Coordinates of N, CA and C in Angstrom, one line a residue:
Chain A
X1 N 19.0 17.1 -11.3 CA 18.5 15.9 -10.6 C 17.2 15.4 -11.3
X2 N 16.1 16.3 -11.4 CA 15.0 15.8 -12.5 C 15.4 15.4 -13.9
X3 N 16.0 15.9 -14.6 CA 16.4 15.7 -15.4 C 17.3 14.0 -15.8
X4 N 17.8 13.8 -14.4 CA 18.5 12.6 -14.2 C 17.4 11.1 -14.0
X5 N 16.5 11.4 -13.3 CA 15.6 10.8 -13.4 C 14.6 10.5 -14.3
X6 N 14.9 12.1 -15.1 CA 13.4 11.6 -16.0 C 14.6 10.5 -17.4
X7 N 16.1 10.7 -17.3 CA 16.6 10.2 -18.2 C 16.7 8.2 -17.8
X8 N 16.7 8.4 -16.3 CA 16.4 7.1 -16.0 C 15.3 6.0 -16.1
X9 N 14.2 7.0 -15.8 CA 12.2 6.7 -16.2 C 11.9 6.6 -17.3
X10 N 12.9 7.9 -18.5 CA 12.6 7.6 -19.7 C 12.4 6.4 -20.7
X11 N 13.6 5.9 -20.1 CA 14.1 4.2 -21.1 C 13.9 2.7 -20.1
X12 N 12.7 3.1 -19.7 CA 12.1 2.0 -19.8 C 12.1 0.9 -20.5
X13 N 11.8 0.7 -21.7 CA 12.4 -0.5 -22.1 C 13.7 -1.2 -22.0
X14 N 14.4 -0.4 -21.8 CA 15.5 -0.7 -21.5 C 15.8 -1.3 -20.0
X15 N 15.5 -0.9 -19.1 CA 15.2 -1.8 -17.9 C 15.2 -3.0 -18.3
X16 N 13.7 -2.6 -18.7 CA 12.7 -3.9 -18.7 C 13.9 -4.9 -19.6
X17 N 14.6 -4.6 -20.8 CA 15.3 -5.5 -21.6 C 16.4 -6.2 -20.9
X18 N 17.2 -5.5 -19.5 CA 18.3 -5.6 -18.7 C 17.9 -6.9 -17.4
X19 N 16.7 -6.6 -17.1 CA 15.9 -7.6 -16.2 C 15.7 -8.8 -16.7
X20 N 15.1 -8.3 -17.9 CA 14.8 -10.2 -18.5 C 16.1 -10.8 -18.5
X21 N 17.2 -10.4 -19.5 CA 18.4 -10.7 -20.1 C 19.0 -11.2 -18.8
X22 N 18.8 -10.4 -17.7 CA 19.8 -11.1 -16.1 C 18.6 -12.3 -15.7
X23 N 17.5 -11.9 -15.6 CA 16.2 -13.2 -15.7 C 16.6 -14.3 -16.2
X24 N 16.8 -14.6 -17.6 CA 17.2 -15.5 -18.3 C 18.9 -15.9 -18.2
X25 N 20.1 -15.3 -17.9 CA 20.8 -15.7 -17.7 C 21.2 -16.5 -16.5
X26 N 19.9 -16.1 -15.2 CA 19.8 -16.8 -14.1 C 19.9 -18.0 -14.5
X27 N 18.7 -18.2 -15.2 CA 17.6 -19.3 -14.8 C 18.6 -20.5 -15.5
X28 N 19.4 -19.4 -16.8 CA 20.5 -20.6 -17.6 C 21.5 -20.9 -17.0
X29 N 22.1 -20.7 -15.7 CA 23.6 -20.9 -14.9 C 22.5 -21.6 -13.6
X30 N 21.7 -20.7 -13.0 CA 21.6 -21.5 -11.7 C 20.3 -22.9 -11.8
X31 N 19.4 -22.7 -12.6 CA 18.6 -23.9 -12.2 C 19.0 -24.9 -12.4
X32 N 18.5 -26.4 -11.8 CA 18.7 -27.3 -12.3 C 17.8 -28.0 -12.7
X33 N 16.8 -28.5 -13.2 CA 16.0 -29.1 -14.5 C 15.7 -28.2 -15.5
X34 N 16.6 -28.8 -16.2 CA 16.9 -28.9 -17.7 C 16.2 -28.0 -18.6
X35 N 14.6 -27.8 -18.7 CA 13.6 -27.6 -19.0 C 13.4 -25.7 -18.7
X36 N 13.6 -25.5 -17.1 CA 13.7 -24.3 -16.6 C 14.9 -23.8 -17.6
X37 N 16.0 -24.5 -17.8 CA 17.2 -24.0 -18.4 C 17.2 -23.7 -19.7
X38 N 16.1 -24.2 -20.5 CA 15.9 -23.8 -21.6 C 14.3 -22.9 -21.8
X39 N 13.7 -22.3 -20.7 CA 12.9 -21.3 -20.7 C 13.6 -20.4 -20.4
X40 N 14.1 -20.4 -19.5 CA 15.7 -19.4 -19.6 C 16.2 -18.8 -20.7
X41 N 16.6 -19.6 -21.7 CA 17.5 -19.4 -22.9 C 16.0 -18.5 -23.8
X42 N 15.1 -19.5 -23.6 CA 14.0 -18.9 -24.7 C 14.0 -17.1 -24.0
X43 N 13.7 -17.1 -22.9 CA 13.9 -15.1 -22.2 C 14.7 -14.5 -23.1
X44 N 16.3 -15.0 -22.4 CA 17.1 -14.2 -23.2 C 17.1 -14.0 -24.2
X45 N 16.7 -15.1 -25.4 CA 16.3 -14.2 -26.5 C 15.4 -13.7 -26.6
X46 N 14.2 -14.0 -26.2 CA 13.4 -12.5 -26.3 C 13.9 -11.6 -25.9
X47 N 14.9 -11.1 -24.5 CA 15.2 -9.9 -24.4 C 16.0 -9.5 -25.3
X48 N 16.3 -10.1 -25.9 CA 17.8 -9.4 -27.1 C 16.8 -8.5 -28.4
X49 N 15.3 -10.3 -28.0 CA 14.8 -9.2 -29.6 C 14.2 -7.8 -29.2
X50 N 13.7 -8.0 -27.8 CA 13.2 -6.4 -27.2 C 13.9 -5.5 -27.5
X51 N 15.2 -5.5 -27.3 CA 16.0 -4.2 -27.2 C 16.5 -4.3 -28.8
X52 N 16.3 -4.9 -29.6 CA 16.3 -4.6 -31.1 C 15.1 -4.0 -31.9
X53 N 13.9 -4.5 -30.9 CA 13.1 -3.7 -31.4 C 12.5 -2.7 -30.8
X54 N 12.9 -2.2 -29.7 CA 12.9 -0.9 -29.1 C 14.1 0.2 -29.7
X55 N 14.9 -0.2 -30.7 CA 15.6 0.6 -31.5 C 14.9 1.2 -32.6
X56 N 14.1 0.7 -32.8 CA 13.2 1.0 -34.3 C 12.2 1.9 -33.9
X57 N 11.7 1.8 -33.2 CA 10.6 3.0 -32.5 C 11.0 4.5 -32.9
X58 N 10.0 5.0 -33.7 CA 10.0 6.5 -33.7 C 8.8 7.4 -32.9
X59 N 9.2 8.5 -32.7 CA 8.1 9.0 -32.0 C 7.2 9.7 -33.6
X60 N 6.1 9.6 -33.0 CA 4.9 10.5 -33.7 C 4.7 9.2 -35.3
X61 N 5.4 8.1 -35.2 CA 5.7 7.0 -36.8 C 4.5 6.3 -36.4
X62 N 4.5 6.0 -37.6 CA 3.3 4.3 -37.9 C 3.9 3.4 -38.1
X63 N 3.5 1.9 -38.5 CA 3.4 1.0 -38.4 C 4.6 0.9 -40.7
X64 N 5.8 0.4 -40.5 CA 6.6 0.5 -41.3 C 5.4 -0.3 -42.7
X65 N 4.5 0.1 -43.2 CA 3.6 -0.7 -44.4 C 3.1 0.7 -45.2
X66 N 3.4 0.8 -46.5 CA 3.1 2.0 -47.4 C 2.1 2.0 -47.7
X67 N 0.9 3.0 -47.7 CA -0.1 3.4 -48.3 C -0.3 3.0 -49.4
X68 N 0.5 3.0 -50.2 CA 0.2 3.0 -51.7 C 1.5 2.1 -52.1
X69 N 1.0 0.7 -52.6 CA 2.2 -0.2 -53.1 C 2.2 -0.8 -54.2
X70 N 3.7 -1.1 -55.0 CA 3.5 -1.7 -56.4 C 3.5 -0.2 -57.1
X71 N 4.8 0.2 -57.3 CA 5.0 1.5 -57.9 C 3.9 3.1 -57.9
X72 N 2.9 3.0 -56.7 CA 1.7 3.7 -57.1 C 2.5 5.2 -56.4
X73 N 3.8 4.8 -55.4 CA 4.3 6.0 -55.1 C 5.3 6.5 -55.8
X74 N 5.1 7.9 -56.4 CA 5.9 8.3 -57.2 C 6.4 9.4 -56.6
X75 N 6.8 10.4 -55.4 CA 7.4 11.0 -54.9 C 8.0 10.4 -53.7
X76 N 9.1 10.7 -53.0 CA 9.9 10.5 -52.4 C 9.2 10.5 -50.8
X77 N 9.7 9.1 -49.9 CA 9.0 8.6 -48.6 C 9.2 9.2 -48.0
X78 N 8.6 9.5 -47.0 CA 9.4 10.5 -45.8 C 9.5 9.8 -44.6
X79 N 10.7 9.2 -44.1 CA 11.2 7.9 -43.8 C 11.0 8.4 -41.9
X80 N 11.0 9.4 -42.1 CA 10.6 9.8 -40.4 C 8.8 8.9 -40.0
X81 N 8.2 9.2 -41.2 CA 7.0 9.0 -40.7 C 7.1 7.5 -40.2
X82 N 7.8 6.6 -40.3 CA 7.5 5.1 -40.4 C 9.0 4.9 -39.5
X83 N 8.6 3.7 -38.8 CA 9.2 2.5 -37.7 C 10.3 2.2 -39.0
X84 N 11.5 2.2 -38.4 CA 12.5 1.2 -39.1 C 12.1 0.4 -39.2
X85 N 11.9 -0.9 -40.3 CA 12.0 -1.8 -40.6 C 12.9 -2.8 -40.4
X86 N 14.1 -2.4 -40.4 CA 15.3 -3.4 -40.9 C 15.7 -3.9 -39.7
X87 N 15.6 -3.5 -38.2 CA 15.7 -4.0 -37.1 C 14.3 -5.2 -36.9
X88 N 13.2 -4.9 -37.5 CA 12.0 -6.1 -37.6 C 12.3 -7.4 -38.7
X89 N 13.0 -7.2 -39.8 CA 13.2 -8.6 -40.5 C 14.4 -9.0 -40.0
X90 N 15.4 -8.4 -39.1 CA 16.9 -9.2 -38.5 C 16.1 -9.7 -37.2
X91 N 14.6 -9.4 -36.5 CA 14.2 -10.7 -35.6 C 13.6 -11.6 -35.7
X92 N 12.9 -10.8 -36.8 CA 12.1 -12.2 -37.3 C 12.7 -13.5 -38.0
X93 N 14.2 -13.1 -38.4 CA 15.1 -14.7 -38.6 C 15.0 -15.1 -37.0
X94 N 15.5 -14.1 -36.1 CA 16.0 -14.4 -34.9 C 14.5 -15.3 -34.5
X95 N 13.7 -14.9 -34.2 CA 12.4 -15.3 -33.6 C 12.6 -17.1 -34.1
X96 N 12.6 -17.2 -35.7 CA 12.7 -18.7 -35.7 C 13.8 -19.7 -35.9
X97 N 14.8 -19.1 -35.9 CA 16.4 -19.6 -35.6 C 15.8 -19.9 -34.0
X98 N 15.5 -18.9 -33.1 CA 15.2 -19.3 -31.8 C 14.1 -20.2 -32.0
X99 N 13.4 -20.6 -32.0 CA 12.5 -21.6 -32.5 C 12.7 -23.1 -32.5
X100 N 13.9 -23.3 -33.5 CA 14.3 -24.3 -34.5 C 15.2 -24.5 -32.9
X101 N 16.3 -23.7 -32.7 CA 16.9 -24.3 -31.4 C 16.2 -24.3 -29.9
X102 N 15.0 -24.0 -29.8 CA 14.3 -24.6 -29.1 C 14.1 -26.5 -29.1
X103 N 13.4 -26.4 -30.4 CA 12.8 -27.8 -30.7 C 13.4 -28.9 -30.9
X104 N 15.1 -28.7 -30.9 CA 16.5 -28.9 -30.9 C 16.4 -29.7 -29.1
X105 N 16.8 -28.4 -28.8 CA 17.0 -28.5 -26.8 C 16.0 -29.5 -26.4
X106 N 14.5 -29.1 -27.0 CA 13.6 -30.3 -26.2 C 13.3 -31.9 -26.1
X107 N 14.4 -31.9 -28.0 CA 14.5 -33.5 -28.8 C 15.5 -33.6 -27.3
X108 N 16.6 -32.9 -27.3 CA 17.8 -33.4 -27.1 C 17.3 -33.7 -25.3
X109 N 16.6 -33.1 -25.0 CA 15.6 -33.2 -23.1 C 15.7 -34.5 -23.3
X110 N 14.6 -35.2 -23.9 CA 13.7 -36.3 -24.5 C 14.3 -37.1 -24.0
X111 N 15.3 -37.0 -25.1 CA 16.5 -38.2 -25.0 C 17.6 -38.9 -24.1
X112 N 17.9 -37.4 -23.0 CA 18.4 -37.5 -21.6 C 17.5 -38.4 -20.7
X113 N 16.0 -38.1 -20.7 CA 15.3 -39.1 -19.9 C 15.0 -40.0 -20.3
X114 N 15.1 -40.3 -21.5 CA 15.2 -42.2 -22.0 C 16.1 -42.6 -21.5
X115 N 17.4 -41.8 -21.2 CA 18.8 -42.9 -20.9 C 19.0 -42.6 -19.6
X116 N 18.2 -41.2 -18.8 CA 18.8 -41.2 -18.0 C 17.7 -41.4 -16.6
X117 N 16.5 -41.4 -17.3 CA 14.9 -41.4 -16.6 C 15.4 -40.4 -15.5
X118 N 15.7 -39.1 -15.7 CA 16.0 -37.8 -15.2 C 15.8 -36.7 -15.7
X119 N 15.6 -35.4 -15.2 CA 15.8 -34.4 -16.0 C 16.8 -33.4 -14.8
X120 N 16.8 -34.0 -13.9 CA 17.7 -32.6 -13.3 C 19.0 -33.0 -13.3
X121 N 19.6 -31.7 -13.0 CA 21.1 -31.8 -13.2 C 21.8 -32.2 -12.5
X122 N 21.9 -32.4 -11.1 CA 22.7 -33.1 -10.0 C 22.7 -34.5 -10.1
X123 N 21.2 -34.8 -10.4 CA 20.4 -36.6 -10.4 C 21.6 -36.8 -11.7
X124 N 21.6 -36.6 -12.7 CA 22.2 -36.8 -14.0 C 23.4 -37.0 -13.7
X125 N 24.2 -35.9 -13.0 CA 25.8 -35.3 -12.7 C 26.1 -36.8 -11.6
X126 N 25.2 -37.6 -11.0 CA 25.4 -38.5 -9.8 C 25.3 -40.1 -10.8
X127 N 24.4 -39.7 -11.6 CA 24.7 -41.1 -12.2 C 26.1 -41.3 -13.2
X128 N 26.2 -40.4 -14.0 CA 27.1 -40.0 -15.0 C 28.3 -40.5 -13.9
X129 N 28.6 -40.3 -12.5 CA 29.8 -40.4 -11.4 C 30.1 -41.6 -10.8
X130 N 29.1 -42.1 -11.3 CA 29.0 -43.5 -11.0 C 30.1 -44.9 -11.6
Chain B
X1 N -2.3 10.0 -38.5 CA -2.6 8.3 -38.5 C -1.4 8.6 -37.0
X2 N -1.2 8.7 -36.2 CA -0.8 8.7 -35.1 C -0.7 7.6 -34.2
X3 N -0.1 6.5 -34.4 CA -0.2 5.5 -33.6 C 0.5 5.4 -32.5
X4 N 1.6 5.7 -32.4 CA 2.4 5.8 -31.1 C 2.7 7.4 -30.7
X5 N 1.2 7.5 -30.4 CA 1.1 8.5 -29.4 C 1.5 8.2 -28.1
X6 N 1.6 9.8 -27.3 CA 2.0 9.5 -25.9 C 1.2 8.8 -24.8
X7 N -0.6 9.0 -25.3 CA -1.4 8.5 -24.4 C -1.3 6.9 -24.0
X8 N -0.3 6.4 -24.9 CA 0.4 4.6 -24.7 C 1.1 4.3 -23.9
X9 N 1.8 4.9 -23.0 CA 2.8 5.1 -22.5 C 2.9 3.6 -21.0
X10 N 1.5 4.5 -20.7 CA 0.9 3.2 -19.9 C 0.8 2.4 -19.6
X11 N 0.2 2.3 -21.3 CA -0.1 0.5 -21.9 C 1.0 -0.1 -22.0
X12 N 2.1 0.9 -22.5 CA 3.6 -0.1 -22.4 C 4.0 -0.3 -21.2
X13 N 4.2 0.0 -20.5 CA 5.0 0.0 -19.0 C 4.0 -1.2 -17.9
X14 N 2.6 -1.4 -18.3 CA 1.6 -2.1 -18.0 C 2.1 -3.6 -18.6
X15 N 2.3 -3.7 -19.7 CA 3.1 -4.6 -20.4 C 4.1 -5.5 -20.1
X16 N 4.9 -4.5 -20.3 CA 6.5 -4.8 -19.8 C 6.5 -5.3 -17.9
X17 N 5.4 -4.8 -16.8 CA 5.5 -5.0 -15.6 C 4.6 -6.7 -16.0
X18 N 3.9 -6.9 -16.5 CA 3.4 -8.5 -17.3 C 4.2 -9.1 -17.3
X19 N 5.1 -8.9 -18.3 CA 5.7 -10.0 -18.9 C 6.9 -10.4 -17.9
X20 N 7.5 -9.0 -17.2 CA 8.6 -9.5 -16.3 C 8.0 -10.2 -15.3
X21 N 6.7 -10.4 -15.1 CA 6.0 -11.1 -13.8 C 5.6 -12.6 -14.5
X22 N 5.4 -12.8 -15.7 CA 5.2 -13.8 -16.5 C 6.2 -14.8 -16.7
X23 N 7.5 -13.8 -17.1 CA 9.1 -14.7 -17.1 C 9.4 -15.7 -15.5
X24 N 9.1 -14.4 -14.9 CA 9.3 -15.2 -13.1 C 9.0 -15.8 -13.1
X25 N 7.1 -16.0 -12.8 CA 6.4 -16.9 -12.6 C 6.8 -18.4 -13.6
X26 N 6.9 -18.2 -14.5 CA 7.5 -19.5 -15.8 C 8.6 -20.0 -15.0
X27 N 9.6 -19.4 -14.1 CA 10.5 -20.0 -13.8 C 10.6 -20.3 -12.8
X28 N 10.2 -20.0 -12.0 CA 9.5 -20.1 -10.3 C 8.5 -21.4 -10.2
X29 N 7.6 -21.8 -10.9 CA 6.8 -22.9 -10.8 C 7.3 -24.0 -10.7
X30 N 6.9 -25.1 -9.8 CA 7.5 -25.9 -10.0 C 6.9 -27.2 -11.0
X31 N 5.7 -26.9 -11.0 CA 5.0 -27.9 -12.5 C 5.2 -27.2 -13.4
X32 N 5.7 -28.0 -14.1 CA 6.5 -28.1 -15.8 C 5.3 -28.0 -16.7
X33 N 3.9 -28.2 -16.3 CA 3.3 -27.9 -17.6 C 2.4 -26.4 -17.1
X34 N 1.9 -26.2 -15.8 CA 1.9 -24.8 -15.5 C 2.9 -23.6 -15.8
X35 N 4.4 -24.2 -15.8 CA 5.8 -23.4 -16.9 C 5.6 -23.0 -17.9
X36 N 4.7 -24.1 -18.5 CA 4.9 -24.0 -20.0 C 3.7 -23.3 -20.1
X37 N 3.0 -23.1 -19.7 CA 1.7 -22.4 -20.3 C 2.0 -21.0 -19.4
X38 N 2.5 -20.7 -18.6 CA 3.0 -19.3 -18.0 C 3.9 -18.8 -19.2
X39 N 4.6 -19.5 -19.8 CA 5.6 -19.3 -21.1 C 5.1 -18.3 -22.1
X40 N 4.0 -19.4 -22.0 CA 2.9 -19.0 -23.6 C 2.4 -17.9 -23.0
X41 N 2.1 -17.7 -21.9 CA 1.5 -16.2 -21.4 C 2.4 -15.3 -22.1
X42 N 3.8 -15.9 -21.2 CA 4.7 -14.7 -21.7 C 4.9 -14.1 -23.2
X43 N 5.2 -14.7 -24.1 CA 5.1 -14.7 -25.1 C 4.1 -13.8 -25.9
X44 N 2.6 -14.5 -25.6 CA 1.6 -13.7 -25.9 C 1.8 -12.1 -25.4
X45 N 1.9 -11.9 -23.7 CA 2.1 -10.5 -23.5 C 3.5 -9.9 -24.4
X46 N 4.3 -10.3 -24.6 CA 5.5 -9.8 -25.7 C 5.2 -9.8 -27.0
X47 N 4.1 -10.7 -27.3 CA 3.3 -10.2 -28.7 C 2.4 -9.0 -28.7
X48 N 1.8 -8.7 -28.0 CA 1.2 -7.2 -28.0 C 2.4 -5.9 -27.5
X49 N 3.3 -6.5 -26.4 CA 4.7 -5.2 -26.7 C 5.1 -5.0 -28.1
X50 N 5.3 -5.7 -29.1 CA 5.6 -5.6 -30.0 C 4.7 -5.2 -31.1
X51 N 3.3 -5.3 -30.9 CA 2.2 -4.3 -31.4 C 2.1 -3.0 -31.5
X52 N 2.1 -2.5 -30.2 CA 2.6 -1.4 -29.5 C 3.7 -0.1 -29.6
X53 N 4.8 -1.7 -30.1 CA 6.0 -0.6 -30.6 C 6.2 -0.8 -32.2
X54 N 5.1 -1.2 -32.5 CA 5.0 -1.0 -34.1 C 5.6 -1.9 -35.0
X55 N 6.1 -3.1 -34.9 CA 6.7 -4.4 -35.4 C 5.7 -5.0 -35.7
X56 N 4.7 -5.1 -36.4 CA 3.1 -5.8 -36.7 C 3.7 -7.6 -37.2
X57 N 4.8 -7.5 -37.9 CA 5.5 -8.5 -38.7 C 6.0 -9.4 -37.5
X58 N 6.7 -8.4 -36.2 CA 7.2 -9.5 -35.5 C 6.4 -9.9 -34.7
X59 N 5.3 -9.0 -34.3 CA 4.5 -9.7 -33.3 C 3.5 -10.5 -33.8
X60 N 2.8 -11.0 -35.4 CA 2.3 -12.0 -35.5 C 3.3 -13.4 -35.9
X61 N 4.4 -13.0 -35.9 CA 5.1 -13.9 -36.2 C 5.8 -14.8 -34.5
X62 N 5.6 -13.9 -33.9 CA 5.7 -14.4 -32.5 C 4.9 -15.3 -31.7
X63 N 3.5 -14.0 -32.2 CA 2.1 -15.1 -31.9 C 2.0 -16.2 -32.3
X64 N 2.5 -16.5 -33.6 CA 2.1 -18.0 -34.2 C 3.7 -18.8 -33.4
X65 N 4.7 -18.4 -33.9 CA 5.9 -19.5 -33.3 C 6.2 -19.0 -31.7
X66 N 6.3 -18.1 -31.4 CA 6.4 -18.3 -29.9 C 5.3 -18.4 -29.1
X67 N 4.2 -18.0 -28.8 CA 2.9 -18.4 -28.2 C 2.3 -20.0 -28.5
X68 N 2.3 -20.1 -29.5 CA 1.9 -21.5 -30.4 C 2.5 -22.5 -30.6
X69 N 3.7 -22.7 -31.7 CA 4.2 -23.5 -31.8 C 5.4 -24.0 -30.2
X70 N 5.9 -23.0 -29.8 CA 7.1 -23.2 -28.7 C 6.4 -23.6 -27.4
X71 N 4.9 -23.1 -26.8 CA 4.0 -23.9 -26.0 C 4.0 -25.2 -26.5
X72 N 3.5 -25.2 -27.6 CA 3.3 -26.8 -27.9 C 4.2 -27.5 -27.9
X73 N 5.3 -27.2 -28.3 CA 6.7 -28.4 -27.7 C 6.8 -28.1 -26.3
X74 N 6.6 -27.3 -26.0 CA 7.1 -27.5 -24.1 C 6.1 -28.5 -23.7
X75 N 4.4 -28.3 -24.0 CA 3.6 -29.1 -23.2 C 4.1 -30.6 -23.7
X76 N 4.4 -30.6 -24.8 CA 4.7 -32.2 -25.6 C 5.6 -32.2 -24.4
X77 N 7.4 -32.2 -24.3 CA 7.8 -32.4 -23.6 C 7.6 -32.6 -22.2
X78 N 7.1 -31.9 -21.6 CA 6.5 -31.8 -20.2 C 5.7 -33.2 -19.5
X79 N 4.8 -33.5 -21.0 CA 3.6 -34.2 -20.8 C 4.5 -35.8 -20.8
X80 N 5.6 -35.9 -21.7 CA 6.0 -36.7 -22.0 C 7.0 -37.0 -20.5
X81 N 7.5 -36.5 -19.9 CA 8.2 -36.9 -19.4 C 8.2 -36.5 -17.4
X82 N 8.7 -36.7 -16.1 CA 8.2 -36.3 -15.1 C 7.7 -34.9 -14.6
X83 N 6.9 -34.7 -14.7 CA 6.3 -33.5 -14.5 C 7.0 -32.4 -13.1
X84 N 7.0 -33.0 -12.2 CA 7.5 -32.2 -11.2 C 8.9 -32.0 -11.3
X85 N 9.1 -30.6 -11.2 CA 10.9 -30.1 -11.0 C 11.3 -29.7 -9.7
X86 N 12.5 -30.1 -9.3 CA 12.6 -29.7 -7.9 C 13.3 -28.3 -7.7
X87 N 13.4 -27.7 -8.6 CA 13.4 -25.9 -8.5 C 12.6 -24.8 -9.7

C-alpha cells in the first residue's frame, strides 16, 4: 500500500500534466468566447510540452551544456551526467509552431468581430441562423 | 555541480500547485484583459518549471515567446475588441 502511494506521489508531474491537458481540453469544448477557447488550446500545449519535458529529467544531471566546447573534449561524455536534450529542441519548435498558431487564432478573432461585432459563440451561432 | 537535487522537490510541486491555479484563474475570469495577463502569469510560472527541470533553452525561450510575445497578442486583441466575456 505505501509503496502504492509513494508510486502515485511520486509522478507528480504527471498529474500536474493530466489536469492541465483535461484544463485545456475543457476550456476548448465547453466555453463560449472564442478567446477563453484559444487560452485553452494555448494550456494544452503547454501540457504536452510538460510531459515532454518531464521525460528528460535525470536524477543527480545538470543542465544539458558542456563544460568544455569546440573540440576541447577529448574523452568520452558521460551522458548520465546531463538532462536529455533532444526532448528540449522537439519543444522548442513546439513552443513557436504554438506561437505562430496562436497569432493565427487571434488575426482570425479580430476578424469575426468586424463581421460579426461578437465574440461568443451562441451570439455568432444566432446570427449565422438568421 | 548537483542541480536537481532532492532538496527541490518543493519548489517543484509549489510550482506546478501555481500554475494549475494560474490556468483556472486565466479561464475563470471574466475580463479578457485580466485573462490575458493571468496567462502571462501562467506562462512565466511554467518558465521557471522548466528551469527547475533543467531545459534552460526552453524556458528562456518560453519567457520571451510565451510570457511576452503571446501576452502581447492577447492584450492587443482583448484591448481591441469587447472586453467582457460572459463565461
Amino acid at each position: 500500500m505505501a509503496d502504492f502511494i509513494q508510486a502515485l506521489l511520486g509522478h507528480y508531474n504527471n498529474w500536474a500534466f493530466i489536469l492541465l491537458l483535461m484544463i485545456g481540453f475543457y476550456a476548448m469544448i465547453a466555453k463560449n468566447n472564442l478567446i477563453k477557447k484559444v487560452i485553452g488550446m494555448s494550456i494544452f500545449q503547454t501540457a504536452i510540452i510538460l510531459f515532454y519535458v518531464s521525460m528528460a529529467v535525470k536524477k543527480n544531471s545538470t543542465i544539458p551544456i558542456l563544460d568544455h566546447g569546440h573540440g576541447a573534449v577529448e574523452h568520452a561524455i558521460d551522458v548520465a551526467a546531463y538532462a536529455s536534450p533532444l526532448p528540449h529542441v522537439l519543444m522548442l519548435t513546439a513552443i513557436v509552431v504554438g506561437v505562430a498558431t496562436l497569432g493565427v487564432a487571434l488575426a482570425i478573432i479580430q476578424k469575426i468581430h468586424r463581421t460579426y461585432d461578437t465574440i461568443e459563440e451562441d451570439e455568432i451561432m444566432e446570427i449565422i441562423a438568421q | 555541480m548537483e542541480v536537481n537535487s532532492w532538496v527541490l522537490w518543493q519548489f517543484d510541486v509549489l510550482i506546478l500547485l501555481m500554475v494549475l491555479v494560474c490556468a483556472v484563474v486565466a479561464l475563470q475570469l471574466r475580463d479578457l484583459v485580466a485573462s490575458a495577463i493571468s496567462f502571462g502569469a501562467y506562462s512565466f510560472f511554467m518558465c521557471l518549471l522548466w528551469t527547475l527541470m533543467l531545459a534552460v533553452d526552453v524556458a528562456f525561450t518560453e519567457a520571451a515567446v510565451g510570457a511576452g510575445v503571446s501576452t502581447v497578442l492577447f492584450l492587443g486583441t482583448a484591448l481591441h475588441i469587447r472586453r467582457r466575456a460572459k463565461d
